[in-house]
Coordinates of C-alpha atoms and ligand atoms in Angstrom, one line a residue:
Chain A
M1 CA 65.8 37.9 125.8
T2 CA 67.2 40.8 127.9
Q3 CA 68.1 44.1 126.2
Q4 CA 71.7 44.0 124.8
S5 CA 73.9 46.9 125.5
I6 CA 77.3 48.4 125.1
L7 CA 79.1 50.3 127.8
L8 CA 79.8 53.8 126.2
D9 CA 82.2 55.7 128.3
G10 CA 80.9 53.8 131.2
L11 CA 77.2 54.3 130.5
P12 CA 75.1 51.4 129.4
V13 CA 73.6 52.1 126.1
P14 CA 71.1 49.7 124.4
F15 CA 71.2 48.5 120.9
E16 CA 69.2 46.4 118.4
E17 CA 70.8 43.6 116.5
G18 CA 72.6 44.9 113.5
Q19 CA 73.2 48.4 114.8
T20 CA 76.8 49.8 114.8
I21 CA 78.3 51.6 117.7
M22 CA 77.4 54.9 116.0
D23 CA 73.7 53.9 115.6
A24 CA 73.5 53.0 119.3
A25 CA 75.2 56.2 120.4
M26 CA 73.1 58.4 118.2
A27 CA 69.9 56.8 119.3
A28 CA 70.9 57.5 122.9
E29 CA 71.7 61.1 121.8
I30 CA 75.4 60.6 122.6
F31 CA 77.7 62.5 120.2
I32 CA 80.4 60.7 118.4
P33 CA 82.2 63.1 116.0
H34 CA 81.7 62.1 112.5
L35 CA 82.1 63.3 108.8
C36 CA 81.6 60.5 106.2
H37 CA 78.7 59.0 108.1
H38 CA 75.1 60.0 107.2
P39 CA 72.1 58.1 108.4
E40 CA 70.6 57.9 105.0
F41 CA 73.6 56.1 103.3
K42 CA 75.5 53.0 103.8
P43 CA 78.5 53.7 106.2
Q44 CA 81.9 53.2 104.6
G45 CA 84.2 54.3 107.5
S46 CA 86.8 56.4 105.7
C47 CA 87.3 59.7 107.4
K48 CA 88.2 58.0 110.8
L49 CA 86.7 61.0 112.9
C50 CA 84.5 58.5 114.5
T51 CA 87.4 56.4 115.9
V52 CA 86.6 55.0 119.3
K53 CA 88.4 52.4 121.4
A54 CA 86.3 49.3 121.7
S55 CA 87.7 46.5 123.9
G56 CA 91.0 48.1 123.7
R57 CA 91.3 48.6 119.9
Y58 CA 90.7 51.6 117.8
V59 CA 87.8 51.0 115.5
S60 CA 85.5 53.2 113.4
A61 CA 82.2 53.6 115.4
C62 CA 80.1 54.1 112.1
T63 CA 81.1 50.6 110.8
M64 CA 81.7 48.5 113.9
P65 CA 78.8 46.3 115.0
A66 CA 77.7 46.8 118.5
R67 CA 78.1 43.7 120.7
D68 CA 76.7 42.9 124.0
G69 CA 78.9 44.2 126.9
M70 CA 81.4 45.9 124.6
E71 CA 83.3 48.6 126.5
V72 CA 83.7 51.7 124.3
E73 CA 85.7 54.7 125.0
N74 CA 84.6 57.9 123.1
N75 CA 84.8 61.2 124.7
S76 CA 88.3 61.0 126.2
P77 CA 91.3 63.4 125.8
D78 CA 93.3 60.6 123.9
L79 CA 90.7 60.2 121.2
N80 CA 89.7 63.8 121.0
D81 CA 93.4 64.7 120.5
K82 CA 93.7 62.2 117.7
R83 CA 90.6 63.5 116.1
R84 CA 91.8 67.1 116.3
T85 CA 95.0 66.0 114.5
M86 CA 92.9 64.4 111.8
L87 CA 90.9 67.5 111.4
Q88 CA 94.1 69.5 111.1
M89 CA 95.4 67.2 108.4
L90 CA 92.1 67.6 106.5
F91 CA 92.3 71.4 106.8
V92 CA 95.8 71.7 105.5
E93 CA 95.4 69.2 102.6
G94 CA 92.8 71.4 101.1
N95 CA 92.2 75.2 100.8
H96 CA 89.8 75.9 103.6
F97 CA 89.4 79.7 103.8
C98 CA 86.2 79.7 105.9
P99 CA 85.6 83.5 105.7
S100 CA 85.0 83.4 102.0
C101 CA 83.2 80.0 102.0
E102 CA 79.5 79.8 101.4
K103 CA 79.1 76.8 103.7
S104 CA 80.6 78.5 106.7
G105 CA 78.4 78.1 109.8
N106 CA 76.7 75.1 108.1
C107 CA 79.8 73.0 107.6
M108 CA 80.4 69.8 109.6
L109 CA 84.3 70.0 109.2
Q110 CA 84.3 73.4 110.7
A111 CA 81.8 72.5 113.4
L112 CA 83.8 69.6 114.4
A113 CA 86.9 72.0 114.5
Y114 CA 84.8 74.2 117.0
E115 CA 83.7 71.3 119.0
L116 CA 87.1 69.9 119.4
E117 CA 88.7 73.4 119.9
M118 CA 91.0 73.2 116.9
L119 CA 92.6 76.6 117.1
S120 CA 95.3 76.2 114.4
P121 CA 96.1 74.0 111.4
H122 CA 99.3 73.1 113.2
F123 CA 100.8 71.4 110.0
N124 CA 102.2 73.3 107.1
Q125 CA 99.6 74.2 104.5
F126 CA 99.7 72.3 101.2
Y127 CA 97.8 75.0 99.2
P128 CA 96.8 72.7 96.4
N129 CA 95.7 74.0 93.0
R130 CA 92.2 72.8 92.4
P131 CA 90.2 74.7 89.8
L132 CA 86.4 75.2 90.3
D133 CA 83.8 73.7 88.1
A134 CA 81.1 76.4 87.5
S135 CA 79.8 74.8 84.3
H136 CA 76.5 73.5 85.6
P137 CA 73.6 76.1 85.5
Q138 CA 72.4 75.3 89.1
V139 CA 75.4 74.0 91.1
L140 CA 78.9 75.1 91.7
L141 CA 81.7 72.6 92.5
D142 CA 84.6 74.0 94.5
F143 CA 87.0 71.1 94.9
N144 CA 89.3 73.1 97.2
R145 CA 87.2 71.9 100.2
C146 CA 86.7 68.2 99.3
I147 CA 87.5 65.9 102.2
L148 CA 87.0 62.8 100.2
C149 CA 84.2 61.5 102.3
E150 CA 82.4 60.0 99.3
L151 CA 79.0 60.8 100.4
C152 CA 78.2 62.5 96.9
V153 CA 79.6 59.3 95.4
R154 CA 77.5 57.0 97.5
A155 CA 74.4 59.2 97.0
S156 CA 74.8 59.4 93.2
R157 CA 75.6 55.8 92.7
D158 CA 73.4 54.0 95.2
V159 CA 70.4 56.2 95.4
D160 CA 70.2 58.6 92.4
G161 CA 71.4 55.8 90.2
K162 CA 73.6 58.3 88.1
H163 CA 77.3 57.7 89.0
V164 CA 78.0 61.3 88.7
F165 CA 81.0 61.4 91.1
S166 CA 83.9 59.1 91.8
L167 CA 87.4 59.2 93.4
S168 CA 90.4 58.9 91.3
G169 CA 94.1 58.5 92.1
R170 CA 95.8 57.0 95.2
G171 CA 97.2 58.4 98.3
I172 CA 97.9 62.1 98.4
T173 CA 96.9 62.4 94.7
K174 CA 93.3 61.0 95.3
H175 CA 90.7 63.4 94.3
L176 CA 87.2 63.8 93.3
I177 CA 86.2 63.6 89.7
V178 CA 83.0 64.1 87.6
N179 CA 82.1 61.2 85.3
A180 CA 82.0 62.9 82.1
E181 CA 84.4 62.8 79.1
S182 CA 84.9 66.5 79.5
G183 CA 85.2 66.1 83.3
R184 CA 82.6 68.9 83.5
L185 CA 79.4 68.7 85.7
A186 CA 77.4 70.3 82.9
D187 CA 78.0 67.4 80.7
T188 CA 76.4 64.9 83.1
D189 CA 72.7 64.3 83.9
F190 CA 73.3 65.8 87.4
S191 CA 70.4 67.9 88.7
L192 CA 69.5 69.9 91.8
T193 CA 66.9 67.4 92.7
D194 CA 69.5 64.6 93.1
K195 CA 70.3 63.5 96.7
A196 CA 74.0 64.0 95.8
A197 CA 73.3 67.6 95.4
H198 CA 72.4 68.0 99.2
V199 CA 74.8 65.6 100.9
C200 CA 78.2 67.3 100.9
P201 CA 79.1 68.0 104.6
V202 CA 81.5 70.7 103.5
G203 CA 81.5 73.6 100.9
V204 CA 82.1 71.6 97.6
I205 CA 78.7 71.0 96.1
L206 CA 76.9 74.4 96.3
E207 CA 73.6 75.5 94.9
K208 CA 74.1 78.7 93.0
R209 CA 72.6 82.1 93.9
K210 CA 71.8 81.3 97.5
G211 CA 75.1 81.3 99.2
F212 CA 74.5 84.1 101.6
A213 CA 70.7 83.9 101.9
V214 CA 71.2 83.3 105.7
P215 CA 73.7 85.7 107.2
I216 CA 76.9 84.4 108.7
G217 CA 76.4 84.2 112.5
Q218 CA 72.9 82.8 112.2
R219 CA 73.6 79.5 110.7
R220 CA 73.2 75.9 111.9
Y221 CA 76.4 75.6 113.9
D222 CA 76.6 79.3 114.9
V223 CA 73.3 78.7 116.9
D224 CA 74.2 75.6 118.6
P225 CA 77.5 73.5 118.7
I226 CA 77.3 70.3 116.7
G227 CA 77.7 68.2 119.9
M228 CA 74.3 69.5 121.0
Q229 CA 72.5 68.5 117.7
V230 CA 72.7 64.7 117.9
E231 CA 69.0 64.2 117.6
R232 CA 69.0 66.2 114.4
L233 CA 72.0 64.5 113.1
A234 CA 70.6 61.1 113.9
H235 CA 67.4 61.8 111.8
R236 CA 68.7 64.0 109.2
T237 CA 67.9 63.5 105.5
T238 CA 69.1 65.0 102.3
T239 CA 65.8 66.8 102.0
E240 CA 66.4 68.6 105.4
E241 CA 65.9 72.3 105.0
E242 CA 69.2 74.0 104.5
I243 CA 69.9 77.0 106.7
Chain B
M1 CA 103.4 89.7 154.6
E2 CA 104.6 92.1 151.8
A3 CA 104.6 90.7 148.3
V4 CA 108.2 89.8 147.3
V5 CA 107.5 90.9 143.7
Q6 CA 105.6 94.0 142.9
N7 CA 102.8 93.4 140.5
R8 CA 104.3 95.0 137.5
K9 CA 102.5 96.0 134.5
L10 CA 102.9 93.7 131.6
R11 CA 104.1 95.0 128.1
L12 CA 102.0 94.2 125.1
A13 CA 103.0 94.7 121.5
T14 CA 100.7 94.4 118.3
T15 CA 101.4 94.4 114.6
S16 CA 99.6 93.8 111.3
L17 CA 101.6 91.8 108.6
A18 CA 99.8 90.6 105.5
G19 CA 96.4 91.5 107.2
C20 CA 93.8 94.1 106.6
F21 CA 93.9 95.8 110.1
G22 CA 90.5 94.2 110.6
C23 CA 91.8 92.3 113.7
H24 CA 93.1 95.5 115.2
M25 CA 89.7 97.1 114.6
A26 CA 88.2 94.1 116.4
F27 CA 90.6 94.7 119.2
L28 CA 89.3 98.2 119.5
D29 CA 85.9 96.7 119.7
I30 CA 86.6 95.7 123.3
D31 CA 85.5 99.4 123.7
E32 CA 85.7 100.8 127.2
R33 CA 87.3 97.6 128.4
L34 CA 90.4 99.1 126.8
L35 CA 90.5 101.3 129.9
D36 CA 90.6 98.2 132.1
L37 CA 93.3 96.9 129.8
V38 CA 95.7 99.8 130.0
E39 CA 95.5 99.6 133.9
R40 CA 97.1 96.2 133.5
V41 CA 99.4 96.5 130.4
D42 CA 101.6 99.1 128.7
F43 CA 101.7 99.2 125.0
D44 CA 105.0 98.7 123.2
R45 CA 105.3 98.7 119.4
S46 CA 101.8 98.9 118.0
P47 CA 99.8 100.9 115.5
L48 CA 98.1 102.4 118.6
T49 CA 101.5 103.8 119.9
D50 CA 103.4 104.3 116.7
I51 CA 106.5 102.9 118.4
K52 CA 108.6 101.5 115.4
Q53 CA 110.7 98.9 117.1
C54 CA 109.5 96.2 119.5
G55 CA 111.2 96.2 123.0
A56 CA 111.3 93.4 125.4
C57 CA 107.5 92.4 125.9
D58 CA 105.4 89.8 127.7
I59 CA 102.8 89.5 125.0
G60 CA 102.8 90.0 121.3
L61 CA 99.7 90.0 119.0
I62 CA 100.3 89.3 115.3
E63 CA 97.7 90.0 112.8
G64 CA 98.2 88.8 109.2
G65 CA 100.2 86.1 107.4
I66 CA 103.6 86.4 105.8
C67 CA 103.6 87.7 102.1
N68 CA 107.0 89.7 101.9
A69 CA 110.5 89.9 103.3
E70 CA 109.7 92.7 105.7
N71 CA 106.8 90.6 107.2
I72 CA 109.5 88.0 108.1
H73 CA 111.7 90.4 109.6
V74 CA 109.0 91.9 111.9
L75 CA 107.8 88.5 112.8
Q76 CA 111.3 87.5 113.9
E77 CA 111.7 90.7 115.8
F78 CA 108.4 89.9 117.7
R79 CA 109.4 86.4 118.4
R80 CA 112.9 87.5 119.8
Q81 CA 111.2 90.2 122.0
C82 CA 107.9 88.5 123.2
K83 CA 107.6 85.9 125.8
V84 CA 104.2 84.9 124.5
L85 CA 103.3 85.2 120.8
I86 CA 99.8 85.1 119.7
A87 CA 98.4 84.7 116.1
I88 CA 95.2 86.6 115.9
G89 CA 92.8 86.3 113.0
A90 CA 92.3 83.9 109.9
C91 CA 95.3 85.4 108.0
A92 CA 97.9 84.8 110.8
V93 CA 96.3 81.4 111.4
N94 CA 96.3 79.9 107.8
G95 CA 97.2 82.7 105.4
G96 CA 93.6 83.8 104.9
L97 CA 92.6 85.8 102.1
P98 CA 96.0 86.8 100.8
A99 CA 96.9 83.2 100.5
Q100 CA 94.3 82.8 97.9
R101 CA 96.9 83.9 95.4
N102 CA 99.0 80.8 96.2
H103 CA 97.8 78.9 93.2
L104 CA 99.0 81.6 90.8
S105 CA 102.6 82.4 90.1
L106 CA 103.7 85.7 91.6
G107 CA 104.7 86.9 88.1
Q108 CA 101.1 86.2 86.9
C109 CA 99.7 88.3 89.9
L110 CA 101.9 91.2 89.3
Q111 CA 101.2 91.3 85.6
E112 CA 97.5 91.0 86.1
V113 CA 97.2 93.6 88.7
Y114 CA 99.7 96.2 87.4
L115 CA 99.7 95.6 83.5
T116 CA 96.7 93.7 82.0
W117 CA 93.8 94.5 84.3
P118 CA 91.1 96.4 82.3
G119 CA 91.4 100.2 82.6
I120 CA 95.1 100.2 83.2
V121 CA 97.0 102.7 81.1
S122 CA 100.7 102.5 80.7
G123 CA 101.0 100.5 84.0
Q124 CA 104.2 99.3 85.4
I125 CA 105.2 96.8 88.1
P126 CA 106.6 98.7 91.1
N127 CA 110.3 98.2 91.5
D128 CA 111.3 100.9 94.1
P129 CA 114.1 99.4 96.2
E130 CA 112.3 100.7 99.3
L131 CA 109.5 98.2 98.7
P132 CA 109.8 94.8 100.4
L133 CA 110.3 91.9 98.1
P134 CA 107.0 89.8 97.8
L135 CA 107.4 86.1 98.6
D136 CA 106.3 83.5 95.9
K137 CA 103.6 82.3 98.4
V138 CA 101.8 83.6 101.4
H139 CA 102.2 81.6 104.6
P140 CA 100.7 81.6 108.0
I141 CA 103.1 82.8 110.8
H142 CA 103.4 79.4 112.5
E143 CA 105.3 78.1 109.5
I144 CA 108.0 80.7 110.2
V145 CA 108.3 80.9 114.0
R146 CA 106.9 79.2 117.1
I147 CA 103.5 80.5 118.0
D148 CA 102.1 80.0 121.6
Y149 CA 98.5 80.7 121.0
F150 CA 95.9 81.2 118.2
I151 CA 92.8 83.3 118.2
P152 CA 90.9 82.4 114.9
G153 CA 88.3 84.5 113.3
C154 CA 87.8 86.9 110.4
P155 CA 88.0 88.9 112.5
P156 CA 87.6 87.3 116.0
S157 CA 85.0 89.4 117.9
G158 CA 86.1 92.0 120.6
D159 CA 84.5 89.7 123.1
A160 CA 86.7 86.8 122.0
I161 CA 89.7 88.9 122.2
W162 CA 88.8 90.1 125.6
K163 CA 88.1 86.6 126.9
F164 CA 91.4 85.4 125.6
L165 CA 93.5 88.2 126.9
T166 CA 91.8 88.3 130.4
D167 CA 92.3 84.5 130.7
L168 CA 96.0 85.0 129.9
L169 CA 96.4 88.0 132.3
D170 CA 94.7 86.2 135.1
G171 CA 96.9 83.2 134.7
R172 CA 94.2 80.8 133.3
T173 CA 94.7 78.7 130.1
P174 CA 93.0 80.9 127.5
R175 CA 89.9 79.1 126.1
L176 CA 87.3 80.2 123.5
G177 CA 84.2 78.1 123.5
H178 CA 81.0 78.5 121.6
P179 CA 80.2 81.0 120.3
L180 CA 83.4 82.9 120.7
L181 CA 85.4 80.4 118.6
H182 CA 84.7 80.8 115.0
F183 CA 86.7 80.8 111.8
D184 CA 84.5 83.3 109.7
Ligands
SF4_1 S1 84.3 73.9 103.7 FE1 84.0 74.1 105.9 S2 86.0 74.1 106.8 FE2 86.3 74.3 104.5 S3 86.3 76.6 104.1 FE3 84.2 76.0 104.0 S4 83.4 76.4 106.0 FE4 85.5 76.3 106.2
SF4_2 S1 82.4 66.8 97.3 FE1 81.6 66.7 99.4 S2 80.3 64.8 99.6 FE2 81.7 64.6 97.8 S3 83.5 63.5 98.5 FE3 84.0 65.7 98.5 S4 83.5 66.4 100.6 FE4 82.5 64.4 100.3
FES3 S1 82.3 58.7 110.3 FE1 83.1 56.8 110.7 S2 84.8 56.7 109.5 FE2 83.8 58.7 108.9

């Protein structure tokens, strides 16, 4: 059988049976912006940053199976405008004060904002009130920055087998909770060796006492823009060394 | 052929609202390029000139968000007088550090700072009529007036500010790519 391929922005990109548009693009080192996708976990298609136009319809690249001959639009002004707007909504819904965030420079939300040249939040800020959970001896939870990607939920449930996190509420009241009667992380069996401790793409799940070990300006996305790190993103694991 | 319009110098105004003057310090980090800049622009109201009222200007640079009534007044004055208004720095862009009080009530904040903080002896909440009234929440400036351009960063580097201003002065669309665009 001849090699099957999709046409990604006009470029033939091969894929194997069962691969999504995202898988095929990543294997060909073509960047599709994404937040809730992680190669180690089952895709769920919730952040919509990876929205592409396949055969004329908007679909999530991380969940859409590739089909032979499928024409996919990815890096276009129309899609990047929509992605930028989605980022702006994520920024104003939470409290993203990057200068005082330990994750700054290693954060995928911020890196995508740079990549898509998001210069302002555009919308009015929500400034929600979301108290921290500093109860756990090793890990701090700063819910102010949660983008509800459910990577920690998936990691804890599907791989760690612990169900430490889940989402609760609907619509704008949806939020991340810790599965303990007290609601505190210290009252779960969560540990720093869990995959869920290393999967958050933003600055919610933070290891204590190492926040500024690498100075601002020398971090992952300070060094190279995220769009130039496709190979790393395609093969990243939760055990990847954090910088 | 003689140019119909003489290349006139542009007028630039700057101010700091609920900011820390860090963006103004970063502005001074353009160092000797300031000399090139003053060849092309005249400063109007700015901490650098000490002019108190903003006259008709081409460009206004606003550092800091909005935390009190006077900030709103100054911001509106800048919007009236400046053809192009630029938000510079994290606080102007999204409220920044001052906005981290937004989940507390204003009364709580004032009480904590002036009355109950450890070490305070017979403190009192300032109430001089000269003082501008604080707002219940801190806001970024684009929530109050239309803003034409944004230069994020805490503060943006001198190089980012220089790139942005020279793009604008030369008639290009101002653009900050990697590594000049950063939020921290
Ligand atoms: S999580 Fe990312 S975007 Fe949010 S404040 Fe931290 S660095 Fe900025
Ligand atoms: S804490 Fe992090 S990993 Fe978990 S849902 Fe929120 S953003 Fe995603
Ligand atoms: S990465 Fe595909 S929807 Fe989030």
